[in-house]
XYZ file of C-alpha atoms in Angstrom:
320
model
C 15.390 2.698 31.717
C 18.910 0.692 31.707
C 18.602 -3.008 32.082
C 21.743 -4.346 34.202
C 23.555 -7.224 32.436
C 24.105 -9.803 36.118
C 24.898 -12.339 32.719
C 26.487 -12.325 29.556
C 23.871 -12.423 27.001
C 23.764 -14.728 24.650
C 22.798 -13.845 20.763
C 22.172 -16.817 18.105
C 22.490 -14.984 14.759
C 20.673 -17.167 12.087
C 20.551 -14.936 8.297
C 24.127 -16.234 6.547
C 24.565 -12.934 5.425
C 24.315 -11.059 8.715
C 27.888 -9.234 8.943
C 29.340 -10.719 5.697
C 30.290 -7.554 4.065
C 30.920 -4.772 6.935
C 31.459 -6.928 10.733
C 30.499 -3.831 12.071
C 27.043 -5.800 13.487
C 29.111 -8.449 15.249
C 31.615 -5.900 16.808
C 28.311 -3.547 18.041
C 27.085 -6.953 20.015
C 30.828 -7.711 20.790
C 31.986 -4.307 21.883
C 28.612 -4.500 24.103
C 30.217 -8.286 25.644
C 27.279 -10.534 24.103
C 28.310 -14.164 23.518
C 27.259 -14.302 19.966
C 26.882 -18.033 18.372
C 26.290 -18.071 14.526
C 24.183 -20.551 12.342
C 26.516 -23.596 11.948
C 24.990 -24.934 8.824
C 25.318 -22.481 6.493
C 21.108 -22.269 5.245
C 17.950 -21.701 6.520
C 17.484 -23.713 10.001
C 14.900 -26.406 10.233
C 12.736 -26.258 13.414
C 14.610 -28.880 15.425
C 17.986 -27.123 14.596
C 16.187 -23.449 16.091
C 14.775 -25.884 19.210
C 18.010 -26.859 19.223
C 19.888 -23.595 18.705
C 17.556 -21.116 20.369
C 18.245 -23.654 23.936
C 20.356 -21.491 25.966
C 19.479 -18.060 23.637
C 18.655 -14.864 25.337
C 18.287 -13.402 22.441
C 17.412 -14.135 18.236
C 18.585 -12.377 14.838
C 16.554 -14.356 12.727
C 15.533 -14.441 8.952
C 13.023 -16.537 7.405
C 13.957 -19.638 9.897
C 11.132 -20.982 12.065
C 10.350 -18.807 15.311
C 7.197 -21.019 15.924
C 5.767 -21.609 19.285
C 7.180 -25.087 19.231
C 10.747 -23.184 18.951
C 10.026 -20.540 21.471
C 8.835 -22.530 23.842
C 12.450 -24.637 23.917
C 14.272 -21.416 24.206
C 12.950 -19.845 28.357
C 15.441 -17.776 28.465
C 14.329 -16.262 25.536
C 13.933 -12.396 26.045
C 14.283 -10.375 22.678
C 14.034 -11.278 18.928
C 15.458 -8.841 16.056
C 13.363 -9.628 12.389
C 16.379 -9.409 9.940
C 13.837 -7.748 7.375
C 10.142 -6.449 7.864
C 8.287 -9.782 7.517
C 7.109 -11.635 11.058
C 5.146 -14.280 9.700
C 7.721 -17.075 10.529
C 7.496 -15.381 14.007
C 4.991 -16.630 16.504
C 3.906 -12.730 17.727
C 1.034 -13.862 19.763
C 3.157 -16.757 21.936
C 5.868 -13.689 22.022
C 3.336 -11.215 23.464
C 2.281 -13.923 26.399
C 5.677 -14.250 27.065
C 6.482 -10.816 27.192
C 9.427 -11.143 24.249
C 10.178 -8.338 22.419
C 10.536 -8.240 18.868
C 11.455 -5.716 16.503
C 12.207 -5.413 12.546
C 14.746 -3.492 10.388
C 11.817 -1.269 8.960
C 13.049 0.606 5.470
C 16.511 -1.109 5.918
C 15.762 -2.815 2.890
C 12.845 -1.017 1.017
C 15.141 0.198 -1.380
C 16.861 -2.743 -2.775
C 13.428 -5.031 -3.017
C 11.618 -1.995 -5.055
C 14.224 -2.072 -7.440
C 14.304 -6.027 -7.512
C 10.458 -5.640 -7.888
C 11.227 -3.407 -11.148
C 13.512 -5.304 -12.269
C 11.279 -8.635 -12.340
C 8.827 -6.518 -13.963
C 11.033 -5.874 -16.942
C 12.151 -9.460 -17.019
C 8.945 -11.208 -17.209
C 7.426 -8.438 -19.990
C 10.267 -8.516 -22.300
C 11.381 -12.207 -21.940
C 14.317 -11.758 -20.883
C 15.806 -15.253 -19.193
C 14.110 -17.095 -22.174
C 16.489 -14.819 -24.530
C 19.482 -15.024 -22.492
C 18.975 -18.618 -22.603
C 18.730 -18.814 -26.648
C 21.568 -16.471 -27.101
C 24.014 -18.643 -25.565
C 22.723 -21.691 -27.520
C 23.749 -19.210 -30.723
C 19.605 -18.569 -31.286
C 19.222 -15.138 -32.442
C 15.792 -14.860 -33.151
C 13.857 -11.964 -32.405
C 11.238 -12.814 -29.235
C 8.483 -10.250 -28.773
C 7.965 -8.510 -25.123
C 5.558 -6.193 -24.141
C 5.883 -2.642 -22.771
C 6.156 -0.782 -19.545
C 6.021 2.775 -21.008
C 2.476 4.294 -20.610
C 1.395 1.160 -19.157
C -1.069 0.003 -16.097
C 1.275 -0.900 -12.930
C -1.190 -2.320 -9.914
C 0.146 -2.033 -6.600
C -1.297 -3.934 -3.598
C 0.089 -2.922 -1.010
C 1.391 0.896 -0.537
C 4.323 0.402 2.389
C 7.881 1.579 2.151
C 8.645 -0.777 -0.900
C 5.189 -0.461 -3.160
C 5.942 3.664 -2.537
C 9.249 2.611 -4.033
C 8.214 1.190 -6.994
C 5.400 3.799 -7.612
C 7.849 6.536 -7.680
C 10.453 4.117 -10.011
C 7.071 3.738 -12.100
C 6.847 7.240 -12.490
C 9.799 7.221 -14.698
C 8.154 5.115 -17.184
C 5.122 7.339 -17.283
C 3.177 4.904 -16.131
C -0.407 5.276 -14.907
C -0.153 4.163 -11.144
C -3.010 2.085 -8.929
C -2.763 0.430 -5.690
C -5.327 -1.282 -3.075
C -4.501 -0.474 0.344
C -6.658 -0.338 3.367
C -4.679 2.380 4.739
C -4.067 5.510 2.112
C -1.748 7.915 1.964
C -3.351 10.615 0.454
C -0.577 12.851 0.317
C 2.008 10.176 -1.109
C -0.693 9.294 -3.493
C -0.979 13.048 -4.671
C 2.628 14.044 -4.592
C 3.458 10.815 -6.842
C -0.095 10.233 -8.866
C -1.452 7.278 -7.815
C -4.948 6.248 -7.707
C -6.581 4.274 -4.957
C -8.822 1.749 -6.496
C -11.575 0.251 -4.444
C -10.950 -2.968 -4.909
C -8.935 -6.194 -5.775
C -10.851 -6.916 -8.516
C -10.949 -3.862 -10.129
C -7.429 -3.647 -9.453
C -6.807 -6.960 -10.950
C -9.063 -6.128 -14.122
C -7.388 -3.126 -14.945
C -3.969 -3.636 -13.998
C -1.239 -4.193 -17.123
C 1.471 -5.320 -14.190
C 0.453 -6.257 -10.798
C 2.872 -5.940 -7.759
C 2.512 -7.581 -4.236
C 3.665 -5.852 -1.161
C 1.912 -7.455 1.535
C 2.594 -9.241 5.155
C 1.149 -12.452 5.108
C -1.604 -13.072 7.035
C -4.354 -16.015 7.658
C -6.584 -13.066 5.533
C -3.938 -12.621 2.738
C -3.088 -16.453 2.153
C -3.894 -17.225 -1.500
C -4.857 -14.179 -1.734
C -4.034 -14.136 -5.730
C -5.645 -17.427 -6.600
C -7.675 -18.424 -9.664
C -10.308 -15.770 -9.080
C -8.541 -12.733 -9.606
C -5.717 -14.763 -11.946
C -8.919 -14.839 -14.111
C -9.802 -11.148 -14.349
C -6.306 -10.417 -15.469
C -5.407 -9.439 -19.186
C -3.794 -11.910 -21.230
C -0.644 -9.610 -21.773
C -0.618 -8.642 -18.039
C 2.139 -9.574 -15.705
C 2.372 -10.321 -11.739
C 5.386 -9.979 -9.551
C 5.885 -11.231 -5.930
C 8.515 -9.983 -3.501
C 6.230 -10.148 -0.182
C 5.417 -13.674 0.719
C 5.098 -16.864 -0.974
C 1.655 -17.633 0.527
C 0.014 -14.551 -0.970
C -0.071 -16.533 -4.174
C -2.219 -20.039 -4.751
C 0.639 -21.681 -7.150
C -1.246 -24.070 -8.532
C -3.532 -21.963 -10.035
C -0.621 -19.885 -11.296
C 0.635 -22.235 -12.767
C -2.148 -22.821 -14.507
C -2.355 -19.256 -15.468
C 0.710 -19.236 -16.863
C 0.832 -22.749 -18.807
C -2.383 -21.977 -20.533
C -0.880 -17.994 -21.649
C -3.642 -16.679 -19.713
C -1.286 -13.835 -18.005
C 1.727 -12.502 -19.918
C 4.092 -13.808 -17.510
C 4.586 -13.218 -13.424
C 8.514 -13.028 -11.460
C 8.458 -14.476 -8.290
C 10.991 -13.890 -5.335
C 9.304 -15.553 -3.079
C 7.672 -19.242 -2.720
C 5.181 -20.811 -0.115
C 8.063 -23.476 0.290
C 11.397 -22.389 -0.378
C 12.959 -24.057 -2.539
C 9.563 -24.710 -4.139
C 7.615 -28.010 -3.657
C 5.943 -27.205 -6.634
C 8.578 -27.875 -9.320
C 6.401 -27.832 -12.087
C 6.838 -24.128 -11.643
C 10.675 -24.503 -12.720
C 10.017 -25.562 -16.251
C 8.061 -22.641 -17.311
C 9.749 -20.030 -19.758
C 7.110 -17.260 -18.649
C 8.247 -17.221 -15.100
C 10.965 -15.607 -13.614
C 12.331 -16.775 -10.647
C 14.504 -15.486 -7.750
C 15.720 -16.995 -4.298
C 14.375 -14.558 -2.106
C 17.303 -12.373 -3.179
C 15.386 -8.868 -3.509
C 17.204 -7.559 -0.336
C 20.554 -8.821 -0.989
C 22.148 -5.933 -1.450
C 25.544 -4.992 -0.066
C 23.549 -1.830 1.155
C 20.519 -3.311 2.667
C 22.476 -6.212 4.041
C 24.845 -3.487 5.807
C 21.428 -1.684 6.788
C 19.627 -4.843 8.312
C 22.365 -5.932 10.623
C 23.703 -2.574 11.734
C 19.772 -1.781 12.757
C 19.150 -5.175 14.426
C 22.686 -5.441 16.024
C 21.569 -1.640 17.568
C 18.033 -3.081 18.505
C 19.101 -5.948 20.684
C 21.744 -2.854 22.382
C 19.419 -0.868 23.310
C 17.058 -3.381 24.579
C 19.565 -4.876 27.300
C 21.682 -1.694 27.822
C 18.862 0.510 28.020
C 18.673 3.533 25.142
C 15.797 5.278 22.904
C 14.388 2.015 21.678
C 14.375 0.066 24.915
């Protein structure tokens, strides 16, 4: 069905890397005559900057900025949102239901480039590898001891696009694969060998690596807290490129200050930059800023597929 434009739409844009390395996004909504107004302050928005932003918006390209209801509701003209990624939890989707605005996400735009981020945190955190970097350039050339992937235990919790992405990169290190999932691929899981395990805590118990690929949720929130921290094996290691809240921090911390885990990497924080800066001065953390997908590829992917979205919504196509 083909929605007639009567007005010239108007598009707030709010990731800072949305077009930076191919325009090709901005010249889709261009060519298609949107009036297309682009984050002024160069960083995530605060919520009275998106109240403030999101005013005269017909439609949103947002990232991790605040789509609350408090925002949503200053925005009534508000009629379509594009996620610039897979994760909706900044997104009020119940508010956006009642109003009837759609919103859609760049699914497997970026799977690709936050598995192998994922990988590569893994390797980081078991074979110290910012803690050596750092002594090398101080002229300290001591030996530091890591442990290995090869032949180990990777846990996956979560089996979407990107934990099938680092099962099959796993596979390459002969590693023995588990993951928790409520909803299991058989097929994927024979095809690749992975083995469904019942349970957190077994997972958790049993696990030499652990890696998190899950929306966040009011049921997933601290989901990795001092419980399950517990039942992990003093030479295991836990990565995060999903959602800050899936981890309780403070009792990571604690995990990690007291050598009960190996080490974790973390891509993600509940507050970003983290509120929690004790965090910062341990040597058994890893730390990224939410830089898994930043990819010249996926960046290309996630604007070209949310530029095309927000098309095809007010034009009319296959995905209005």
């Amino acid at each position: 069905m083909t929605r007639a434009m009567a007005t010239t739409v108007k598009v707030l844009i709010t990731p800072r890397s949305f077009g930076k390395n191919d325009p090709e996004p901005y010249l889709i909504l261009e060519r298609a005559g949107f009036d297309v107004a682009r984050n002024p302050h160069g960083r995530i928005l605060t919520r009275d900057e998106m109240r403030e932003a999101a005013r005269d918006a017909d439609a949103i390209v947002v990232g991790v900025d605040p789509l609350d209801r408090e925002v949503l509701e200053s925005a009534p003209r508000l009629k379509a949102v594009a996620k610039y990624g897979v994760g909706t939890d900044n997104i009020d989707m119940d508010y956006c239901r009642e109003r009837g605005i759609r919103v859609t996400v760049t699914n497997g735009a970026n799977a690709e480039a936050v598995a192998d981020f994922a990988f590569a945190l893994l390797l980081a955190a078991a074979r110290r590898l910012v803690p050596i970097d750092a002594g090398c350039r101080r002229l300290e050339w001591g030996k530091v001891t890591g442990v290995d992937l090869h032949r180990r235990t990777l846990g996956l919790v979560g089996m979407g696009m990107i934990g099938k992405g680092v099962a099959r990169r796993a596979r390459g290190f002969d590693m023995r694969i588990l993951a928790y999932d409520m909803a299991r691929d058989e097929a994927f899981a024979r095809e690749v060998g992975v083995e469904y395990v019942d349970s957190l805590h077994e997972l958790a118990a049993s696990a030499d690596f652990i890696s998190l690929h899950l929306p966040l949720t009011p049921a997933t929130h601290n989901l990795f807290g001092a419980e399950l921290l517990a039942l992990m094996k003093p030479t295991a290691v836990l990565v995060n490129t999903a959602r800050g809240g899936l981890i309780d921090e403070d009792a990571l911390y604690d995990a990690l200050k007291q050598n009960k885990i190996w080490g974790a990497g973390l891509d993600v924080f509940e507050q970003e930059p983290p509120e929690n800066r004790k965090l910062l001065e341990l040597d058994n953390l890893v730390i990224g800023s939410h830089t898994a997908a930043s990819t010249f590829q996926a960046i290309d992917n996630m604007g070209l597929m949310a530029a095309r979205s927000l098309v095809d919504f007010f034009q009319g196509g296959t995905n209005a």
